[in-house]
Structures are given as C-alpha cells and as structure tokens.
Short mmCIF file of C-alpha atoms and ligand atoms in Angstrom, two decimals:
data_model
loop_
_atom_site.label_atom_id
_atom_site.label_comp_id
_atom_site.label_asym_id
_atom_site.label_seq_id
_atom_site.Cartn_x
_atom_site.Cartn_y
_atom_site.Cartn_z
CA MET K 107 41.85 -9.01 -11.96
CA LEU K 108 43.63 -9.42 -9.14
CA LEU K 109 42.16 -13.03 -8.29
CA THR K 110 42.02 -15.23 -11.32
CA ILE K 111 40.43 -18.89 -10.62
CA TYR K 112 42.14 -21.65 -11.61
CA SER K 113 41.01 -24.12 -13.88
CA CYS K 114 41.57 -27.83 -12.57
CA ASN K 115 44.09 -28.58 -14.84
CA ASP K 116 46.15 -25.31 -13.21
CA ALA K 117 44.82 -26.52 -9.65
CA ILE K 118 46.37 -30.16 -10.15
CA LYS K 119 49.51 -28.84 -11.78
CA ARG K 120 50.81 -27.38 -8.36
CA LEU K 121 49.57 -30.08 -5.99
CA ASP K 122 52.49 -31.21 -5.59
CA ASP K 123 54.41 -27.77 -4.85
CA TYR K 124 50.96 -26.73 -2.69
CA LEU K 125 51.69 -29.98 -0.72
CA ASP K 126 55.49 -28.86 -0.87
CA ARG K 127 54.40 -25.46 0.76
CA GLU K 128 56.47 -24.33 -2.26
CA LEU K 129 53.79 -22.11 -4.29
CA SER K 130 54.11 -18.07 -4.37
CA SER K 131 51.43 -16.41 -2.03
CA THR K 132 49.58 -15.68 -5.30
CA GLU K 133 49.32 -19.35 -6.57
CA LEU K 134 48.80 -20.34 -3.16
CA VAL K 135 45.49 -18.39 -2.85
CA ARG K 136 44.40 -19.05 -6.44
CA VAL K 137 44.84 -22.97 -5.41
CA GLU K 138 43.02 -22.68 -2.28
CA ARG K 139 40.02 -20.48 -4.19
CA HIS K 140 39.65 -23.01 -6.56
CA VAL K 141 39.79 -26.13 -4.15
CA LYS K 142 37.43 -24.35 -2.14
CA LEU K 143 34.88 -23.90 -5.31
CA CYS K 144 35.58 -27.09 -6.86
CA GLN K 145 34.89 -30.55 -5.13
CA SER K 146 36.67 -32.65 -6.88
CA CYS K 147 39.64 -31.07 -6.47
CA SER K 148 39.16 -30.40 -3.09
CA LYS K 149 38.64 -34.15 -2.68
CA LYS K 150 41.75 -34.68 -4.89
CA PHE K 151 43.65 -32.40 -2.80
CA LYS K 152 42.39 -33.68 0.48
CA PHE K 153 43.59 -37.51 -0.43
CA GLU K 154 46.96 -36.54 -1.57
CA LYS K 155 47.56 -34.64 1.33
CA GLU K 156 46.29 -37.14 3.90
CA THR K 157 48.35 -39.55 1.75
CA LEU K 158 51.52 -37.13 2.55
CA ASP K 159 50.90 -36.51 5.93
CA GLY K 160 50.08 -39.88 6.66
CA ILE K 161 53.94 -40.77 4.65
CA ARG K 162 55.12 -38.24 7.14
CA ALA K 163 53.70 -39.42 10.41
CA LYS K 164 55.55 -43.03 9.77
CA PHE K 165 58.53 -41.25 9.27
CA ASN K 166 58.57 -39.09 12.40
CA ARG K 167 57.65 -42.51 14.05
CA ILE K 168 61.32 -44.17 13.19
CA ILE K 169 63.07 -43.14 16.13
CA LEU K 170 66.65 -44.45 16.33
CA PRO K 171 67.30 -45.85 19.28
CA ILE K 172 70.14 -43.29 21.64
CA ASP K 173 72.48 -46.60 22.32
CA ILE K 174 72.86 -47.83 18.52
CA TYR K 175 76.22 -46.61 18.70
CA GLU K 176 76.40 -48.58 21.66
CA ARG K 177 75.13 -51.47 19.98
CA ILE K 178 77.19 -51.30 16.96
CA GLU K 179 80.26 -51.20 18.64
CA GLN K 180 78.69 -54.68 20.74
CA LEU K 181 78.90 -56.15 17.82
CA LEU K 182 81.70 -55.53 16.22
CA GLU K 183 83.39 -56.62 19.30
CA LEU K 184 81.22 -59.92 19.32
CA GLU K 185 82.37 -60.24 15.63
CA SER K 186 86.02 -59.53 16.16
CA GLY K 187 85.60 -62.14 19.40
CA ASN K 188 84.33 -64.72 17.50
CA LYS K 189 87.12 -64.45 14.56
CA ASP K 190 89.44 -64.80 17.54
CA ASN K 191 88.05 -67.90 18.71
CA HIS K 192 88.23 -69.56 15.07
ZN1 ZN R 80 39.00 -28.15 -9.80
#
C-alpha cells in the first residue's frame, strides 16, 4: 500500500521534523493525511505550528538599527574620553 496511515505516535514523533520541513515527501504526505483524519493530532500540530510561527514572528521583529556600529563607536569614544578626564 502506497499510503500507509500513521498512528498518532508515528505522527507525533515526526511533529518537530514536520515543522522544520525536514520530512521526506512520503513522510510529509503520511503525516498530513493522519493530521487530516485525526482531530487530536490536528489540534496538537496546529498549536505547535502557531507557537513556532509566533516565535519566528518575534525574531523577525528584532531588527538591528542601521547605525548600530556608529553608536558603538560613539560609546567607545565616550568611554575613552571619560578615562582621559579622570
Ligand atoms: Zn492522531
């Protein structure tokens, strides 16, 4: 049989790889097939995916200011300036 349907255990075991898109296409199809048929796994996969998406969105929002190096240089100059004053 080409499309063996995974058990919940089989699907859950592949959850991380599924989210990391590291499954082979066969595994991917099998996992998606199981998740479509199984409500509890469907909820779990959805929850994990949303959590992961949330984390990724947060990381995407952290953008370094363009002038960060300039600011660091200014801080260093300030610091060395202070040392000269003391
Ligand atoms: Zn299941």
